[in-house]
Amino acid sequence: MLWGVNASTTTTPPLPSPASVVPRVRHLGRPRRPDPGSRPPLDPSGTPSAPGALSPLGLLTLLLGAALPMIDFFIVNVALPTIDKDLDAGPAMLEMVAAGYGVAYAVLLVLGGRLGDTVGRRRLFLIGTALFALTSLACGLAPDAWTLVVARVVQGAASALMLPQVLATIQSTTTGQRRGRALGLYGATGGIAAVLGQVAGGWLVAADIAGSGWRSIFLVNVPVAAAAIVLSLRTVPETRSPRPARVDVRGTALLAATLLTLLVPLMEGHAVGWPWWTWLLLALSPVFGAAFWRVERSAERSGGDPLLPPSLLANDGMRGGLLVALPYFTGFGGFMFVMAVALQQGMGLGPVIAGTALAPMAAAYFAASLLAPRLVNRFGRHVVTGGLVTQGLGLVAVIGTAFAAWPRLGALDLVPAMLVLGFGQGLVMGPLFRVVLSEVPADRAGVGGGVLTTTQQSSLALGVATLGTLFLSLSAAHGTLDALAVTLLVQLAVVVTAIALSVRLPRQVA
């Protein structure tokens, strides 16, 4: 049975300069007057002027909104055994509870970024946050497994509306060192939220607040989302692209088909026994991907509005950052899943202990995230490389600890290894986001943020599907310890690949 972490990722390619983009503005009927309250003043470059600058409280509000989708991606994993018992869900249905959220999230992220560029980023952030609160309530009150699955899919769609607006608003309302610090904090928020999601999930399930059991992991989102809505109305400036683009219907449909045919069979295949349709979908995924790329290239050459402008990938920072992000987030997602399954299913530990074992990693991650911006200013891309090397040493320490303490491996045994691992991860994520987004023009911030987060979320899901399936297959045949060691060694090889790719990053980061 697959009880674990699911996640997905993203990064952003270089964008064409505003001069190279032919604006297309179509008005139906009488032209509408601009609402002074709906968009901040813009200078000729498309960047909001001082009245639209992002305050520290506004940044904190956006980071709170960014944390919610990531926490909810991971928080459900430690609760899956309890959900199975309460709703009589079964393995395949449990996979859909976790995977439905992740697939909808990854598929709609780029579209969410485009819509924010057009209708207003704060407006779409508010809509997405309100929908996230409502769907969280629906998840918490779900009477059966199918209702929970549907609510989780819509919750993933709500997250896809929220998250791209955070990066786009940061890009549009900050410059220079303020932007670098904000992007570093954004990257740190994602990693810490992922770890704390599993920690908090274990504690909430065990606390059984008012007899709510697993339902509390969803119900707790409602007041937090409400607070984010109130704060954003007061502290987050409205921004949008000065050159709003039309929705790329063909590109959106082909991107959705590409991701769905890749992620659905990978995330559901193990639970349903890999029937013929899973292999058919996997075979169709590259076909849809090639068609998507051709359509996007054709749209950009003809002066249209492609969902993902291929020229974005011409930027060294974007292209190099994405190449590093893919193996990094794949390994991160796989590790979180494998540890959750190994500690709970393999060793019989409860959700509280399984979640608490990851707490030192979150603490070290937070400490490294605070240091990372200053280190990047001084050492540039070498911070990312050093963080990846430290993460690799942490993985070796986890393997060594498991063999030394088995079969009595506990949360305290893992503390030193988790500290090293978390510190390395904290030196990677924030600087990596900064590398990828540092040269994205403000007027294309929504597209860039959507591409980055799509890469992130898809890679996290890929890690769960590949490393998770490897672990589950090996554990059934050879036991938990050997399966854990082999899987972490494979992840170590993935980290080594990321280290080799990191030398292609720009030496200095803006």
Short mmCIF file of C-alpha atoms in Angstrom, two decimals:
data_model
loop_
_atom_site.label_atom_id
_atom_site.label_comp_id
_atom_site.label_asym_id
_atom_site.label_seq_id
_atom_site.Cartn_x
_atom_site.Cartn_y
_atom_site.Cartn_z
CA MET A 1 0.00 0.00 0.00
CA LEU A 2 1.36 3.41 -0.93
CA TRP A 3 1.35 5.76 2.03
CA GLY A 4 3.67 8.63 1.42
CA VAL A 5 4.55 12.01 0.15
CA ASN A 6 3.48 13.40 -3.18
CA ALA A 7 4.82 16.51 -4.77
CA SER A 8 5.54 18.28 -7.98
CA THR A 9 8.23 21.38 -9.06
CA THR A 10 9.19 24.26 -11.42
CA THR A 11 11.68 26.67 -12.94
CA THR A 12 11.63 29.46 -15.50
CA PRO A 13 13.24 30.03 -18.87
CA PRO A 14 14.45 33.40 -20.23
CA LEU A 15 11.88 35.69 -21.69
CA PRO A 16 11.90 37.90 -24.77
CA SER A 17 12.60 41.55 -24.14
CA PRO A 18 9.54 43.82 -24.14
CA ALA A 19 10.75 45.35 -27.41
CA SER A 20 10.57 41.98 -29.15
CA VAL A 21 7.01 41.28 -28.13
CA VAL A 22 4.26 42.67 -30.33
CA PRO A 23 1.48 43.74 -28.00
CA ARG A 24 -1.94 42.51 -28.95
CA VAL A 25 -4.82 44.36 -27.34
CA ARG A 26 -8.37 43.73 -28.42
CA HIS A 27 -11.35 45.61 -27.04
CA LEU A 28 -14.94 44.55 -27.53
CA GLY A 29 -17.30 47.48 -27.54
CA ARG A 30 -16.31 50.71 -25.78
CA PRO A 31 -12.84 50.85 -24.18
CA ARG A 32 -12.91 50.41 -20.43
CA ARG A 33 -11.44 53.05 -18.18
CA PRO A 34 -8.61 51.80 -16.02
CA ASP A 35 -9.52 51.47 -12.38
CA PRO A 36 -6.91 53.38 -10.36
CA GLY A 37 -7.40 50.99 -7.48
CA SER A 38 -6.89 47.87 -9.55
CA ARG A 39 -3.32 48.39 -10.74
CA PRO A 40 -0.36 50.34 -9.42
CA PRO A 41 1.33 53.08 -11.43
CA LEU A 42 3.80 51.66 -13.94
CA ASP A 43 7.03 53.12 -15.18
CA PRO A 44 8.00 52.67 -18.86
CA SER A 45 9.66 49.32 -18.12
CA GLY A 46 6.46 47.86 -16.81
CA THR A 47 7.67 47.75 -13.19
CA PRO A 48 5.37 49.17 -10.50
CA SER A 49 6.50 52.50 -9.15
CA ALA A 50 6.92 53.31 -5.48
CA PRO A 51 3.21 53.36 -4.53
CA GLY A 52 2.98 49.70 -5.60
CA ALA A 53 6.09 48.56 -3.72
CA LEU A 54 5.77 45.42 -1.60
CA SER A 55 6.02 46.02 2.14
CA PRO A 56 7.56 43.51 4.58
CA LEU A 57 4.08 42.60 5.85
CA GLY A 58 2.88 42.20 2.27
CA LEU A 59 5.78 39.83 1.57
CA LEU A 60 4.96 37.86 4.72
CA THR A 61 1.34 37.58 3.56
CA LEU A 62 2.41 36.26 0.17
CA LEU A 63 4.76 33.75 1.77
CA LEU A 64 1.90 32.56 3.99
CA GLY A 65 -0.15 31.98 0.85
CA ALA A 66 2.77 30.17 -0.79
CA ALA A 67 3.20 27.88 2.21
CA LEU A 68 -0.41 26.64 2.21
CA PRO A 69 -0.33 24.67 -1.08
CA MET A 70 3.04 23.07 -0.29
CA ILE A 71 2.01 22.12 3.25
CA ASP A 72 -1.18 20.58 1.93
CA PHE A 73 0.73 18.62 -0.68
CA PHE A 74 2.70 16.84 2.03
CA ILE A 75 0.47 16.95 5.10
CA VAL A 76 -1.90 14.29 3.76
CA ASN A 77 0.76 11.59 3.53
CA VAL A 78 1.06 10.74 7.21
CA ALA A 79 -2.75 10.73 7.44
CA LEU A 80 -3.38 8.23 4.63
CA PRO A 81 -3.43 5.14 6.90
CA THR A 82 -6.07 6.79 9.10
CA ILE A 83 -8.11 7.90 6.07
CA ASP A 84 -7.99 4.34 4.75
CA LYS A 85 -9.32 2.97 8.02
CA ASP A 86 -12.05 5.61 8.42
CA LEU A 87 -13.36 5.71 4.83
CA ASP A 88 -12.46 2.15 3.74
CA ALA A 89 -10.61 3.74 0.81
CA GLY A 90 -8.20 1.05 -0.39
CA PRO A 91 -4.73 1.53 -1.96
CA ALA A 92 -5.85 2.87 -5.37
CA MET A 93 -8.23 5.40 -3.79
CA LEU A 94 -5.55 6.58 -1.37
CA GLU A 95 -3.27 7.18 -4.35
CA MET A 96 -5.99 9.31 -5.92
CA VAL A 97 -6.40 11.33 -2.72
CA ALA A 98 -2.72 12.24 -2.88
CA ALA A 99 -2.22 12.25 -6.65
CA GLY A 100 -5.42 14.10 -7.62
CA TYR A 101 -4.22 17.19 -5.81
CA GLY A 102 -0.73 17.03 -7.28
CA VAL A 103 -1.82 16.43 -10.87
CA ALA A 104 -4.38 19.28 -10.90
CA TYR A 105 -1.82 21.51 -9.21
CA ALA A 106 0.94 20.85 -11.74
CA VAL A 107 -1.29 20.92 -14.83
CA LEU A 108 -2.84 24.35 -14.12
CA LEU A 109 0.12 26.29 -12.69
CA VAL A 110 1.24 27.93 -15.93
CA LEU A 111 -2.33 28.86 -16.81
CA GLY A 112 -2.70 30.37 -13.32
CA GLY A 113 0.35 32.54 -13.94
CA ARG A 114 -1.01 33.73 -17.30
CA LEU A 115 -4.42 34.58 -15.84
CA GLY A 116 -2.78 36.57 -13.05
CA ASP A 117 -0.82 38.60 -15.61
CA THR A 118 -4.10 39.45 -17.33
CA VAL A 119 -6.78 39.98 -14.65
CA GLY A 120 -4.57 41.08 -11.76
CA ARG A 121 -2.28 39.05 -9.52
CA ARG A 122 -3.72 40.09 -6.18
CA ARG A 123 -7.25 39.51 -7.46
CA LEU A 124 -6.44 35.98 -8.59
CA PHE A 125 -4.51 35.32 -5.37
CA LEU A 126 -7.64 36.26 -3.39
CA ILE A 127 -9.87 34.10 -5.57
CA GLY A 128 -7.52 31.14 -5.31
CA THR A 129 -7.13 31.51 -1.55
CA ALA A 130 -10.89 31.69 -1.01
CA LEU A 131 -11.40 28.61 -3.20
CA PHE A 132 -8.61 26.85 -1.30
CA ALA A 133 -10.41 27.54 2.00
CA LEU A 134 -13.73 26.23 0.67
CA THR A 135 -12.22 23.07 -0.78
CA SER A 136 -10.28 22.46 2.44
CA LEU A 137 -13.58 22.61 4.29
CA ALA A 138 -15.07 20.17 1.76
CA CYS A 139 -12.13 17.79 2.29
CA GLY A 140 -12.50 17.98 6.06
CA LEU A 141 -16.23 17.19 5.88
CA ALA A 142 -16.04 14.54 3.13
CA PRO A 143 -18.39 11.63 3.95
CA ASP A 144 -16.71 9.12 1.63
CA ALA A 145 -13.51 8.55 -0.33
CA TRP A 146 -14.83 9.68 -3.71
CA THR A 147 -16.00 13.02 -2.29
CA LEU A 148 -12.56 13.48 -0.76
CA VAL A 149 -10.88 12.76 -4.10
CA VAL A 150 -13.02 15.31 -5.97
CA ALA A 151 -12.45 17.94 -3.28
CA ARG A 152 -8.70 17.32 -3.42
CA VAL A 153 -8.63 17.79 -7.22
CA VAL A 154 -10.42 21.13 -6.94
CA GLN A 155 -8.14 22.06 -4.04
CA GLY A 156 -5.15 21.44 -6.33
CA ALA A 157 -6.70 23.73 -8.95
CA ALA A 158 -7.15 26.43 -6.30
CA SER A 159 -3.49 26.10 -5.36
CA ALA A 160 -2.53 26.58 -9.01
CA LEU A 161 -4.37 29.91 -8.98
CA MET A 162 -2.65 31.05 -5.78
CA LEU A 163 0.97 30.11 -6.09
CA PRO A 164 2.11 31.74 -9.38
CA GLN A 165 0.80 35.09 -8.13
CA VAL A 166 3.28 35.04 -5.26
CA LEU A 167 6.36 34.84 -7.46
CA ALA A 168 4.90 37.22 -10.04
CA THR A 169 4.09 39.85 -7.41
CA ILE A 170 7.58 39.60 -5.94
CA GLN A 171 9.08 39.97 -9.41
CA SER A 172 6.88 42.97 -10.22
CA THR A 173 7.21 44.92 -6.97
CA THR A 174 10.85 44.43 -5.95
CA THR A 175 14.25 45.04 -7.52
CA GLY A 176 17.91 44.42 -6.78
CA GLN A 177 18.84 43.10 -3.36
CA ARG A 178 15.24 43.32 -2.10
CA ARG A 179 14.17 40.98 -4.88
CA GLY A 180 17.06 38.63 -4.15
CA ARG A 181 16.13 38.43 -0.46
CA ALA A 182 12.44 37.95 -1.26
CA LEU A 183 13.17 35.14 -3.73
CA GLY A 184 15.46 33.52 -1.18
CA LEU A 185 12.70 33.63 1.42
CA TYR A 186 10.25 32.21 -1.11
CA GLY A 187 12.52 29.27 -1.80
CA ALA A 188 13.04 28.72 1.92
CA THR A 189 9.29 28.81 2.53
CA GLY A 190 8.68 26.01 0.05
CA GLY A 191 11.22 23.65 1.60
CA ILE A 192 10.27 24.36 5.20
CA ALA A 193 6.56 24.03 4.39
CA ALA A 194 7.16 20.63 2.79
CA VAL A 195 8.90 19.27 5.89
CA LEU A 196 6.59 20.90 8.40
CA GLY A 197 3.61 19.60 6.44
CA GLN A 198 4.50 16.04 7.38
CA VAL A 199 5.48 17.00 10.94
CA ALA A 200 2.24 18.92 11.52
CA GLY A 201 0.20 16.20 9.84
CA GLY A 202 1.47 13.60 12.28
CA TRP A 203 0.78 15.80 15.29
CA LEU A 204 -2.71 16.81 14.16
CA VAL A 205 -3.79 13.23 13.43
CA ALA A 206 -2.50 12.06 16.81
CA ALA A 207 -4.08 15.01 18.67
CA ASP A 208 -7.54 14.03 17.34
CA ILE A 209 -8.90 17.52 18.07
CA ALA A 210 -12.58 17.28 19.06
CA GLY A 211 -12.63 13.77 17.60
CA SER A 212 -11.83 15.10 14.12
CA GLY A 213 -8.92 12.69 13.50
CA TRP A 214 -7.48 13.10 9.99
CA ARG A 215 -10.06 15.76 9.11
CA SER A 216 -8.19 18.37 11.15
CA ILE A 217 -5.33 18.43 8.62
CA PHE A 218 -7.75 20.02 6.15
CA LEU A 219 -9.95 22.04 8.51
CA VAL A 220 -6.93 23.90 9.91
CA ASN A 221 -6.46 25.50 6.48
CA VAL A 222 -9.71 27.46 6.71
CA PRO A 223 -8.73 30.06 9.37
CA VAL A 224 -5.20 30.35 7.95
CA ALA A 225 -6.55 31.06 4.46
CA ALA A 226 -9.03 33.56 5.88
CA ALA A 227 -6.18 35.41 7.59
CA ALA A 228 -4.22 35.47 4.31
CA ILE A 229 -7.23 36.99 2.53
CA VAL A 230 -7.66 39.77 5.10
CA LEU A 231 -3.96 40.60 5.15
CA SER A 232 -3.60 40.58 1.37
CA LEU A 233 -6.46 43.08 0.97
CA ARG A 234 -4.52 45.51 3.16
CA THR A 235 -0.88 44.85 2.32
CA VAL A 236 -0.45 43.33 -1.16
CA PRO A 237 -0.43 45.76 -4.13
CA GLU A 238 -2.33 44.87 -7.27
CA THR A 239 -0.14 44.24 -10.32
CA ARG A 240 -0.63 42.86 -13.78
CA SER A 241 1.25 42.74 -17.03
CA PRO A 242 1.15 45.99 -19.03
CA ARG A 243 0.80 43.75 -22.10
CA PRO A 244 -1.93 41.26 -21.12
CA ALA A 245 -1.86 38.19 -23.33
CA ARG A 246 -4.73 36.06 -24.52
CA VAL A 247 -5.13 32.57 -23.13
CA ASP A 248 -3.31 30.03 -25.30
CA VAL A 249 -6.08 27.43 -25.58
CA ARG A 250 -4.16 24.93 -27.73
CA GLY A 251 -0.99 25.24 -25.67
CA THR A 252 -2.90 24.85 -22.41
CA ALA A 253 -4.68 21.73 -23.65
CA LEU A 254 -1.46 20.12 -24.94
CA LEU A 255 0.49 20.93 -21.76
CA ALA A 256 -2.31 19.44 -19.66
CA ALA A 257 -2.33 16.31 -21.85
CA THR A 258 1.47 15.99 -21.58
CA LEU A 259 1.52 16.22 -17.79
CA LEU A 260 -1.58 14.09 -17.25
CA THR A 261 -0.34 11.24 -19.43
CA LEU A 262 2.99 11.33 -17.59
CA LEU A 263 1.93 11.84 -13.97
CA VAL A 264 -1.30 9.82 -13.75
CA PRO A 265 0.23 6.44 -14.72
CA LEU A 266 3.39 7.09 -12.67
CA MET A 267 1.42 7.97 -9.55
CA GLU A 268 -1.34 5.37 -9.95
CA GLY A 269 0.46 2.54 -11.74
CA HIS A 270 1.88 0.81 -8.66
CA ALA A 271 -1.44 0.84 -6.81
CA VAL A 272 -3.43 -0.64 -9.72
CA GLY A 273 -0.82 -3.16 -10.88
CA TRP A 274 0.41 -1.41 -14.04
CA PRO A 275 -2.41 -2.39 -16.46
CA TRP A 276 -2.10 -1.76 -20.21
CA TRP A 277 -3.60 1.74 -20.10
CA THR A 278 -0.79 3.02 -17.85
CA TRP A 279 1.78 2.07 -20.50
CA LEU A 280 -0.34 3.57 -23.26
CA LEU A 281 -0.53 6.89 -21.42
CA LEU A 282 3.22 6.90 -20.83
CA ALA A 283 3.80 6.30 -24.55
CA LEU A 284 1.48 9.19 -25.46
CA SER A 285 3.18 11.69 -23.12
CA PRO A 286 6.21 12.47 -25.35
CA VAL A 287 3.89 12.71 -28.37
CA PHE A 288 1.80 15.39 -26.65
CA GLY A 289 4.99 17.07 -25.42
CA ALA A 290 6.41 17.36 -28.93
CA ALA A 291 3.11 18.71 -30.24
CA PHE A 292 3.05 21.28 -27.40
CA TRP A 293 6.55 22.48 -28.27
CA ARG A 294 5.74 22.85 -31.98
CA VAL A 295 2.56 24.81 -31.23
CA GLU A 296 4.39 27.15 -28.84
CA ARG A 297 7.24 27.81 -31.29
CA SER A 298 4.77 28.52 -34.09
CA ALA A 299 2.75 30.89 -31.89
CA GLU A 300 5.80 32.88 -30.83
CA ARG A 301 7.18 33.16 -34.38
CA SER A 302 3.84 34.48 -35.63
CA GLY A 303 3.70 37.12 -32.89
CA GLY A 304 1.09 35.28 -30.84
CA ASP A 305 0.85 34.68 -27.10
CA PRO A 306 2.23 31.19 -26.36
CA LEU A 307 1.59 29.75 -22.92
CA LEU A 308 5.31 28.98 -22.59
CA PRO A 309 7.41 31.21 -24.88
CA PRO A 310 10.32 29.03 -26.08
CA SER A 311 12.58 32.09 -26.02
CA LEU A 312 12.43 31.92 -22.22
CA LEU A 313 14.81 28.99 -22.40
CA ALA A 314 17.45 31.10 -24.15
CA ASN A 315 18.42 32.69 -20.84
CA ASP A 316 21.44 31.01 -19.22
CA GLY A 317 20.12 31.41 -15.68
CA MET A 318 16.70 30.03 -16.54
CA ARG A 319 17.97 27.10 -18.58
CA GLY A 320 20.77 26.16 -16.20
CA GLY A 321 18.56 26.57 -13.14
CA LEU A 322 15.88 24.32 -14.58
CA LEU A 323 18.43 21.63 -15.38
CA VAL A 324 19.53 21.64 -11.73
CA ALA A 325 15.98 21.93 -10.37
CA LEU A 326 14.75 18.79 -12.12
CA PRO A 327 17.06 16.30 -10.34
CA TYR A 328 17.06 18.30 -7.10
CA PHE A 329 13.28 18.36 -6.65
CA THR A 330 12.93 14.81 -7.94
CA GLY A 331 15.26 13.62 -5.18
CA PHE A 332 13.59 15.82 -2.56
CA GLY A 333 10.10 14.50 -3.32
CA GLY A 334 11.32 10.90 -3.38
CA PHE A 335 13.17 11.26 -0.08
CA MET A 336 10.17 12.70 1.76
CA PHE A 337 7.95 9.90 0.50
CA VAL A 338 10.40 7.07 1.19
CA MET A 339 11.14 8.23 4.75
CA ALA A 340 7.42 8.50 5.54
CA VAL A 341 6.75 4.99 4.29
CA ALA A 342 9.88 3.45 5.83
CA LEU A 343 9.26 4.89 9.29
CA GLN A 344 5.51 4.16 9.40
CA GLN A 345 4.91 1.11 7.26
CA GLY A 346 8.33 -0.48 7.46
CA MET A 347 9.11 0.12 11.14
CA GLY A 348 5.62 0.49 12.58
CA LEU A 349 6.21 3.95 14.06
CA GLY A 350 3.23 6.19 14.68
CA PRO A 351 2.53 9.40 12.71
CA VAL A 352 3.90 11.65 15.49
CA ILE A 353 7.30 9.93 15.66
CA ALA A 354 7.49 9.62 11.87
CA GLY A 355 6.80 13.32 11.50
CA THR A 356 9.07 14.37 14.37
CA ALA A 357 12.01 12.54 12.78
CA LEU A 358 11.97 15.23 10.08
CA ALA A 359 11.85 18.19 12.50
CA PRO A 360 15.67 18.59 12.73
CA MET A 361 15.79 18.78 8.94
CA ALA A 362 13.30 21.65 8.99
CA ALA A 363 15.29 23.52 11.66
CA ALA A 364 18.57 23.18 9.76
CA TYR A 365 16.84 24.11 6.51
CA PHE A 366 15.55 27.31 8.10
CA ALA A 367 18.99 28.25 9.47
CA ALA A 368 20.65 27.69 6.09
CA SER A 369 17.93 29.70 4.35
CA LEU A 370 18.73 32.71 6.53
CA LEU A 371 22.41 32.49 5.60
CA ALA A 372 21.93 31.76 1.91
CA PRO A 373 21.17 35.30 0.58
CA ARG A 374 24.40 36.75 2.01
CA LEU A 375 26.40 33.75 0.85
CA VAL A 376 25.00 34.07 -2.68
CA ASN A 377 26.02 37.73 -2.82
CA ARG A 378 29.58 36.71 -2.06
CA PHE A 379 30.03 33.30 -3.66
CA GLY A 380 27.39 33.20 -6.41
CA ARG A 381 26.55 29.79 -7.89
CA HIS A 382 29.08 28.03 -5.62
CA VAL A 383 26.48 28.21 -2.83
CA VAL A 384 24.17 25.93 -4.82
CA THR A 385 27.01 23.50 -5.54
CA GLY A 386 28.10 23.50 -1.89
CA GLY A 387 24.54 22.88 -0.76
CA LEU A 388 24.19 19.91 -3.08
CA VAL A 389 27.46 18.43 -1.81
CA THR A 390 26.27 18.88 1.80
CA GLN A 391 22.96 17.23 0.92
CA GLY A 392 24.86 14.26 -0.53
CA LEU A 393 26.84 13.91 2.70
CA GLY A 394 23.55 13.96 4.61
CA LEU A 395 22.18 11.11 2.52
CA VAL A 396 25.31 9.06 3.21
CA ALA A 397 24.84 9.79 6.93
CA VAL A 398 21.19 8.63 6.81
CA ILE A 399 22.23 5.34 5.18
CA GLY A 400 25.02 4.79 7.73
CA THR A 401 22.71 5.60 10.65
CA ALA A 402 20.05 3.19 9.39
CA PHE A 403 22.52 0.30 9.18
CA ALA A 404 24.08 1.13 12.58
CA ALA A 405 20.81 1.42 14.51
CA TRP A 406 18.61 -1.12 12.70
CA PRO A 407 16.19 -2.60 13.73
CA ARG A 408 15.77 -0.07 16.57
CA LEU A 409 16.15 3.03 14.43
CA GLY A 410 14.33 5.95 16.04
CA ALA A 411 13.85 9.68 15.58
CA LEU A 412 16.76 10.58 17.89
CA ASP A 413 19.17 8.36 15.96
CA LEU A 414 18.47 10.34 12.80
CA VAL A 415 19.02 13.83 14.28
CA PRO A 416 22.68 14.37 13.16
CA ALA A 417 22.06 13.09 9.63
CA MET A 418 18.86 15.13 9.29
CA LEU A 419 20.66 18.29 10.40
CA VAL A 420 23.32 17.87 7.71
CA LEU A 421 20.73 16.99 5.08
CA GLY A 422 18.45 19.91 5.91
CA PHE A 423 21.31 22.42 5.97
CA GLY A 424 22.40 21.34 2.50
CA GLN A 425 18.87 21.55 1.13
CA GLY A 426 18.43 25.03 2.60
CA LEU A 427 21.52 26.24 0.72
CA VAL A 428 20.08 25.02 -2.57
CA MET A 429 16.41 25.93 -2.88
CA GLY A 430 16.39 29.69 -2.20
CA PRO A 431 19.47 30.46 -4.33
CA LEU A 432 18.15 28.21 -7.10
CA PHE A 433 14.88 30.15 -7.30
CA ARG A 434 16.89 33.36 -7.35
CA VAL A 435 19.06 32.11 -10.23
CA VAL A 436 16.09 31.03 -12.30
CA LEU A 437 13.98 34.16 -11.85
CA SER A 438 16.60 36.89 -11.56
CA GLU A 439 16.53 37.82 -15.27
CA VAL A 440 12.83 37.37 -15.96
CA PRO A 441 11.24 40.69 -17.07
CA ALA A 442 8.58 42.06 -14.73
CA ASP A 443 5.91 42.04 -17.44
CA ARG A 444 6.36 38.27 -17.90
CA ALA A 445 6.70 37.46 -14.21
CA GLY A 446 3.50 35.41 -14.13
CA VAL A 447 4.62 33.17 -16.99
CA GLY A 448 8.07 32.73 -15.45
CA GLY A 449 6.69 31.92 -12.02
CA GLY A 450 4.21 29.47 -13.50
CA VAL A 451 6.90 27.61 -15.44
CA LEU A 452 9.15 27.44 -12.37
CA THR A 453 6.46 26.13 -10.06
CA THR A 454 5.24 23.65 -12.68
CA THR A 455 8.76 22.26 -12.96
CA GLN A 456 9.01 22.07 -9.19
CA GLN A 457 5.71 20.30 -8.63
CA SER A 458 6.11 17.92 -11.58
CA SER A 459 9.61 16.95 -10.41
CA LEU A 460 8.40 16.31 -6.87
CA ALA A 461 5.68 14.03 -8.24
CA LEU A 462 8.22 12.32 -10.47
CA GLY A 463 10.42 11.63 -7.44
CA VAL A 464 7.54 10.09 -5.53
CA ALA A 465 6.56 7.94 -8.50
CA THR A 466 10.05 6.70 -9.36
CA LEU A 467 11.94 6.50 -6.07
CA GLY A 468 8.75 5.57 -4.22
CA THR A 469 7.95 2.72 -6.58
CA LEU A 470 11.55 1.50 -6.38
CA PHE A 471 11.41 1.45 -2.58
CA LEU A 472 8.07 -0.32 -2.39
CA SER A 473 9.14 -2.97 -4.90
CA LEU A 474 12.43 -3.65 -3.13
CA SER A 475 10.94 -3.66 0.37
CA ALA A 476 8.45 -6.36 -0.61
CA ALA A 477 11.27 -8.60 -1.84
CA HIS A 478 14.26 -7.70 0.36
CA GLY A 479 12.96 -5.89 3.44
CA THR A 480 12.81 -2.26 4.54
CA LEU A 481 16.49 -1.71 5.40
CA ASP A 482 17.91 -2.92 2.09
CA ALA A 483 15.18 -1.11 0.15
CA LEU A 484 15.90 2.13 2.02
CA ALA A 485 19.65 1.87 1.42
CA VAL A 486 19.33 1.16 -2.32
CA THR A 487 16.75 3.90 -2.85
CA LEU A 488 18.84 6.51 -1.04
CA LEU A 489 21.90 5.47 -3.05
CA VAL A 490 19.91 6.08 -6.21
CA GLN A 491 18.93 9.49 -4.86
CA LEU A 492 22.61 10.15 -4.11
CA ALA A 493 23.37 9.48 -7.78
CA VAL A 494 20.65 12.01 -8.68
CA VAL A 495 22.29 14.58 -6.37
CA VAL A 496 25.67 13.95 -8.02
CA THR A 497 24.02 14.67 -11.38
CA ALA A 498 22.67 17.96 -10.01
CA ILE A 499 26.16 18.86 -8.75
CA ALA A 500 27.61 18.32 -12.23
CA LEU A 501 24.86 20.45 -13.79
CA SER A 502 25.29 23.28 -11.26
CA VAL A 503 28.60 24.31 -12.85
CA ARG A 504 26.55 25.60 -15.78
CA LEU A 505 24.77 28.18 -13.63
CA PRO A 506 25.80 31.85 -14.00
CA ARG A 507 28.81 32.64 -11.78
CA GLN A 508 27.11 35.63 -10.18
CA VAL A 509 23.45 35.99 -9.34
CA ALA A 510 21.59 39.27 -9.67
#
